[in-house]
Short mmCIF file of C-alpha atoms in Angstrom, two decimals:
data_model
loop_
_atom_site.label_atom_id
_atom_site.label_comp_id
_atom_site.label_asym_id
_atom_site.label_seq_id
_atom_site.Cartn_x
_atom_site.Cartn_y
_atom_site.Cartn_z
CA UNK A 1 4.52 0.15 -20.83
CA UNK A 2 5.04 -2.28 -18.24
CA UNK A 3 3.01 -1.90 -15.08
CA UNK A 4 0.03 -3.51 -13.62
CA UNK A 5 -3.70 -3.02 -14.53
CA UNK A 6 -6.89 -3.05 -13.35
CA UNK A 7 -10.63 -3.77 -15.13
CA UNK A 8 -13.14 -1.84 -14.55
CA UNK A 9 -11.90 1.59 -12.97
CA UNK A 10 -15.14 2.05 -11.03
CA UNK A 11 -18.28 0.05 -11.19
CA UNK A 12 -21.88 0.56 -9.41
CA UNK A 13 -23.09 -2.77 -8.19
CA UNK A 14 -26.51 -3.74 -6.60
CA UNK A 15 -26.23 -6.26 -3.09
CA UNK A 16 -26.25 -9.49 -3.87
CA UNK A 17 -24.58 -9.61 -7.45
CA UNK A 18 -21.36 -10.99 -8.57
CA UNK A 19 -18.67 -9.16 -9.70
CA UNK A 20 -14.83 -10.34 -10.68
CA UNK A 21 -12.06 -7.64 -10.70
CA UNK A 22 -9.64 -7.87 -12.98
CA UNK A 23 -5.81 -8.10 -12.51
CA UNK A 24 -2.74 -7.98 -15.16
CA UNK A 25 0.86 -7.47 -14.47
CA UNK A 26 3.64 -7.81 -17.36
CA UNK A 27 6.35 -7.80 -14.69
CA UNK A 28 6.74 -11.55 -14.29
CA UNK A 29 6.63 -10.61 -10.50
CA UNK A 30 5.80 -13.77 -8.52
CA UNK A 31 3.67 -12.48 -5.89
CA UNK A 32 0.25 -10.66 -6.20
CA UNK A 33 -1.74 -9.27 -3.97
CA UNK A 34 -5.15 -7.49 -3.73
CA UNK A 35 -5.87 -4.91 -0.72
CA UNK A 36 -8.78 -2.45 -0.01
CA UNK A 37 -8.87 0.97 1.07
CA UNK A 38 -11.01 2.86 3.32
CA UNK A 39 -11.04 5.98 4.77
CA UNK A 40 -9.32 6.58 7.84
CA UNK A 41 -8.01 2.71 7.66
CA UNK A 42 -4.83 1.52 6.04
CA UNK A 43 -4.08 -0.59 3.40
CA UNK A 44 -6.02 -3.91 4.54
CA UNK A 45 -5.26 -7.17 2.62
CA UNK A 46 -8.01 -9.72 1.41
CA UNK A 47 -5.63 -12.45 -0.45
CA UNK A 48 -2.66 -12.84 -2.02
CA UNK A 49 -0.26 -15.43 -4.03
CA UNK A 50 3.24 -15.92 -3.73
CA UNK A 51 3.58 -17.76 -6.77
CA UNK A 52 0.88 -18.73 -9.93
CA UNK A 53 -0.91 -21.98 -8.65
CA UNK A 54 -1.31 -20.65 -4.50
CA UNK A 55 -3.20 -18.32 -2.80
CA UNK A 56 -3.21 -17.13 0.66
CA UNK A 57 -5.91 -15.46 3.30
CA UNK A 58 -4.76 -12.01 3.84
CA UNK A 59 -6.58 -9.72 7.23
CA UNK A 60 -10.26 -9.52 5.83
CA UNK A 61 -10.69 -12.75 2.92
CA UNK A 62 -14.85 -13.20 4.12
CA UNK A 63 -16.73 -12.76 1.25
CA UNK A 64 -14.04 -12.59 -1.22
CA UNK A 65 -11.95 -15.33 -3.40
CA UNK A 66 -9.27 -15.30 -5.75
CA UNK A 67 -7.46 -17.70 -8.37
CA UNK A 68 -4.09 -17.45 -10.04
CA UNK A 69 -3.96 -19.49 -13.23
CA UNK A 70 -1.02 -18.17 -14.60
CA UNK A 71 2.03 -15.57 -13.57
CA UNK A 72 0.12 -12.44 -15.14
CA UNK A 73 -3.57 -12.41 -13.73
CA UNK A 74 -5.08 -12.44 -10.36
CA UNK A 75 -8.77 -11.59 -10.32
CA UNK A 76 -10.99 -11.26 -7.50
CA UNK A 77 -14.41 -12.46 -6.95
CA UNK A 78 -17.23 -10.71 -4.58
CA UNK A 79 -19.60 -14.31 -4.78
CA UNK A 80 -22.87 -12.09 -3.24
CA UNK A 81 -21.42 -8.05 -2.86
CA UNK A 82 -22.42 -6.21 0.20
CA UNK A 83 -22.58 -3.04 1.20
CA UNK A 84 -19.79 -3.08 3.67
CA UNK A 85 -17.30 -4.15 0.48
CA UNK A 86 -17.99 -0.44 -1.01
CA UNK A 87 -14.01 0.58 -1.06
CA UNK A 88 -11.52 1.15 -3.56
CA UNK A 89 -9.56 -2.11 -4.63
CA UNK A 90 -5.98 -1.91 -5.24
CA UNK A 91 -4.46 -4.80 -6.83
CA UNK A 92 -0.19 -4.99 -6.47
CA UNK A 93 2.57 -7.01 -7.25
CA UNK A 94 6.23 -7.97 -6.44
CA UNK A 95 9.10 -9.60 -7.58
CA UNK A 96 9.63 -12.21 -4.55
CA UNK A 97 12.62 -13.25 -5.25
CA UNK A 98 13.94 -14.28 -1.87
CA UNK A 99 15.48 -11.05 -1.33
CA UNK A 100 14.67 -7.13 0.37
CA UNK A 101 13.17 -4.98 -0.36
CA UNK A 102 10.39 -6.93 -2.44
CA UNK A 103 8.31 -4.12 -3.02
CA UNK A 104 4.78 -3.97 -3.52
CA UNK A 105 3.87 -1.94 -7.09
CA UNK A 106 0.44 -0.66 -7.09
CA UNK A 107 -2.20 -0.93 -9.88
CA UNK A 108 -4.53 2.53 -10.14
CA UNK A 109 -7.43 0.52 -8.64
CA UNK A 110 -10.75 -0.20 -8.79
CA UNK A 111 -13.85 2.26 -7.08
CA UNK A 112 -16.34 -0.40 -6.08
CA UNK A 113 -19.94 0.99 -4.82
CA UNK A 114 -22.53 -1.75 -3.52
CA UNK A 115 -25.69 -0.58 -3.21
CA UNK B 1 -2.58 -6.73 18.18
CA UNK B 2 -0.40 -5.06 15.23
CA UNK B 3 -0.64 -0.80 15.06
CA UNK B 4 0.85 1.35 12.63
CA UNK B 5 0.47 5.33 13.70
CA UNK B 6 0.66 8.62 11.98
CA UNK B 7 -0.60 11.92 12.08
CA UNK B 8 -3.90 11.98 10.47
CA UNK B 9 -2.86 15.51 8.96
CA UNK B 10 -0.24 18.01 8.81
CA UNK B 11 0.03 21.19 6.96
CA UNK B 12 3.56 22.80 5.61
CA UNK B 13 4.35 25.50 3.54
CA UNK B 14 5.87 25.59 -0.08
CA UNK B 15 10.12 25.76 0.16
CA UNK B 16 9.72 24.57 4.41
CA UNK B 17 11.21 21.31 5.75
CA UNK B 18 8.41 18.83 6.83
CA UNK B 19 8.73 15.39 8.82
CA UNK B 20 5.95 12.77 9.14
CA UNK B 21 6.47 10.35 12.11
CA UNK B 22 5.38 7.04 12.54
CA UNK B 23 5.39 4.71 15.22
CA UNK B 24 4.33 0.61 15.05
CA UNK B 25 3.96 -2.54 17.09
CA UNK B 26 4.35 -5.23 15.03
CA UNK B 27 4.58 -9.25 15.40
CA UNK B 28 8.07 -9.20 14.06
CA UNK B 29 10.29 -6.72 11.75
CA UNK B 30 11.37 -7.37 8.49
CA UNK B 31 12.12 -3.66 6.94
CA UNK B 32 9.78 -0.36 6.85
CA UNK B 33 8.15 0.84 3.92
CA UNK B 34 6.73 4.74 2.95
CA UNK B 35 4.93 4.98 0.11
CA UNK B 36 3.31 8.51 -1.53
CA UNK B 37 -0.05 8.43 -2.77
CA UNK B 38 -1.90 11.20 -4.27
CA UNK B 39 -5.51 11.82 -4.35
CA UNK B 40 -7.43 9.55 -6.33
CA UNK B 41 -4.50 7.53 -7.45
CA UNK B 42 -2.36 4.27 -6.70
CA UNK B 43 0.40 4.17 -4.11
CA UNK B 44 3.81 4.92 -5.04
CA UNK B 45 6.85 3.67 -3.56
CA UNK B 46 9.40 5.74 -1.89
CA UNK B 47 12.15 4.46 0.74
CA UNK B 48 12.79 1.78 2.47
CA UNK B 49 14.54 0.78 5.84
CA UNK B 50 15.25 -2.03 7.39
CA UNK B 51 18.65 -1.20 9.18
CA UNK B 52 18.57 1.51 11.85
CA UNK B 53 19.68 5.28 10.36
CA UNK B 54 18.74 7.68 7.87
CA UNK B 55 18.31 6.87 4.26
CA UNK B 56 18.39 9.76 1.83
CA UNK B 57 16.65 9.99 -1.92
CA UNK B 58 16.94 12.92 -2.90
CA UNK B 59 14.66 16.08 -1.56
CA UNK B 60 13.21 13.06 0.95
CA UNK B 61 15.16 11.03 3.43
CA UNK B 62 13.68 8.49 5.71
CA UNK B 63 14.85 7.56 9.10
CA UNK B 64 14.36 3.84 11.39
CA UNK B 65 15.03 3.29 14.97
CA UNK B 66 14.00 -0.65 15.45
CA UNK B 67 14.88 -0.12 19.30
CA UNK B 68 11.84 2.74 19.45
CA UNK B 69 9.55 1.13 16.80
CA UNK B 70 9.97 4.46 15.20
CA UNK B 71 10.34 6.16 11.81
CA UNK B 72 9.98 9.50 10.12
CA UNK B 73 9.56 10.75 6.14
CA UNK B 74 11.85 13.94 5.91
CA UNK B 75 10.87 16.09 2.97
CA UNK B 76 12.84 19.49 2.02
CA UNK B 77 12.41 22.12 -0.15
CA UNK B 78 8.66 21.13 -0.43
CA UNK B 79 6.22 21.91 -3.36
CA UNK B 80 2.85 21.71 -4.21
CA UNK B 81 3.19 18.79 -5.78
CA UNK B 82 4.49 17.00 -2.40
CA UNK B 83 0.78 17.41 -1.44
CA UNK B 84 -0.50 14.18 -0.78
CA UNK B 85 -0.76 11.23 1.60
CA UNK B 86 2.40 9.56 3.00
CA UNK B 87 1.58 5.69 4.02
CA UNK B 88 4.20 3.98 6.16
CA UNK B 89 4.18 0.01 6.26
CA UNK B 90 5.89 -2.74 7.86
CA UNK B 91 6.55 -5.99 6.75
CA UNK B 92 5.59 -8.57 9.82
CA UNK B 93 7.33 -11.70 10.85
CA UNK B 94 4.80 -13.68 8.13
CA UNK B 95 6.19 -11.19 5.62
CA UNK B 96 2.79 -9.12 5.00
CA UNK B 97 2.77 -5.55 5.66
CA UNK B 98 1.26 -3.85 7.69
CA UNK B 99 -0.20 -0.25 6.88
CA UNK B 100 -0.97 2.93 8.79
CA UNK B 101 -3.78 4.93 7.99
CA UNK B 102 -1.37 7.48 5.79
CA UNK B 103 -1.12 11.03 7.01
CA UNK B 104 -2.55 13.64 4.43
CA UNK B 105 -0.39 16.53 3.65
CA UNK B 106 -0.99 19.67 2.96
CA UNK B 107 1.43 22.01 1.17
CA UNK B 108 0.22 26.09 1.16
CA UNK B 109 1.98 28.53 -1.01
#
């Protein structure tokens, strides 16, 4: 089934570890992009690529990074997690194409809790 | 500074017409997004404007005016399964968008 997913659906983490989430798409969409969610905030965005090879700073990048290898995968990296990046991680994807609409598809996400 | 705003929360009842507003200040427009997103799960995509008027999908239309910085999600002939939160986005003049906190919905029998 085509769609986007995302590895591991929740994880526990203790300050100061590293952790990757994982990102897959079998849409051949060129554009990914990761966002968290709070409550009582919107949808912020951390990074995103327009293309396999680039990346971009989205609002709130500090203490995250990301890579894109290849068209499918964009995983993100907490380097040293804190407890402020407890949130739920939604990874998304479009076709960016040149044209509207270019909507964003959603992953289910990823329940992140740093203790 | 950008702003997205909706109703934290409103509550309708099962078969009743319900409309969820939303008003932004953006750097730039490039089209309006709502998206549905039910407890616990991803966002799901639902309209989009990015010419002034009503758009209509179905039981849910969705309605731009770019001269107010306005929109509003119509839904009809709700049911309980319309229970959820409604997110409204706009895409800025750097082509990211910009979300609103969502506005939770509550659908009673």
């Amino acid at each position: 089934i085509a769609g986007i997913t995302q590895a591991p659906t929740s994880q526990i983490l203790a300050a100061g570890r590293r952790m990757t989430l994982r990102c897959t798409q079998d849409m051949r969409h060129n554009a990914m992009y990761w966002y968290r969610q709070d409550l009582g905030l919107g949808l912020r965005l951390i990074h995103y690529s327009n293309t396999a090879g680039t990346t971009g700073k989205g609002e709130v990048p500090d203490g995250y990074s990301v890579s894109r290898a290849n068209t499918d995968d964009f995983p993100l990296t907490l380097a040293s997690a804190v407890p402020s990046q407890t949130s739920v991680y939604f990874c998304a994807s479009s076709e960016k194409a040149g044209g509207p609409p270019d909507t964003q598809y959603f992953g289910p996400g990823t329940r992140l809790t740093v203790l | 500074g950008q702003n997205i705003d909706q109703p934290t929360e409103m509550t309708a009842t099962e078969g009743a017409i319900v409309q969820i507003n939303c008003t932004y200040q953006t750097s730039g427009f490039n089209g309006l997004f709502w998206y549905q997103q039910h407890a616990g799960e991803a966002p799901t995509f639902l309209s989009y404007n990015v010419l002034d008027g009503l758009e209509e999908k179905g039981r849910f239309s969705s309605f731009l005016s770019r001269s107010k910085g306005y929109s509003y999600l119509l839904l009809k002939e709700l049911q309980m399964k319309d229970s959820a939160s409604y997110l409204c986005a706009v895409r800025d003049s750097n082509y990211q968008l910009i979300w609103g906190a969502g506005t939770k919905l509550i659908i009673k029998p």
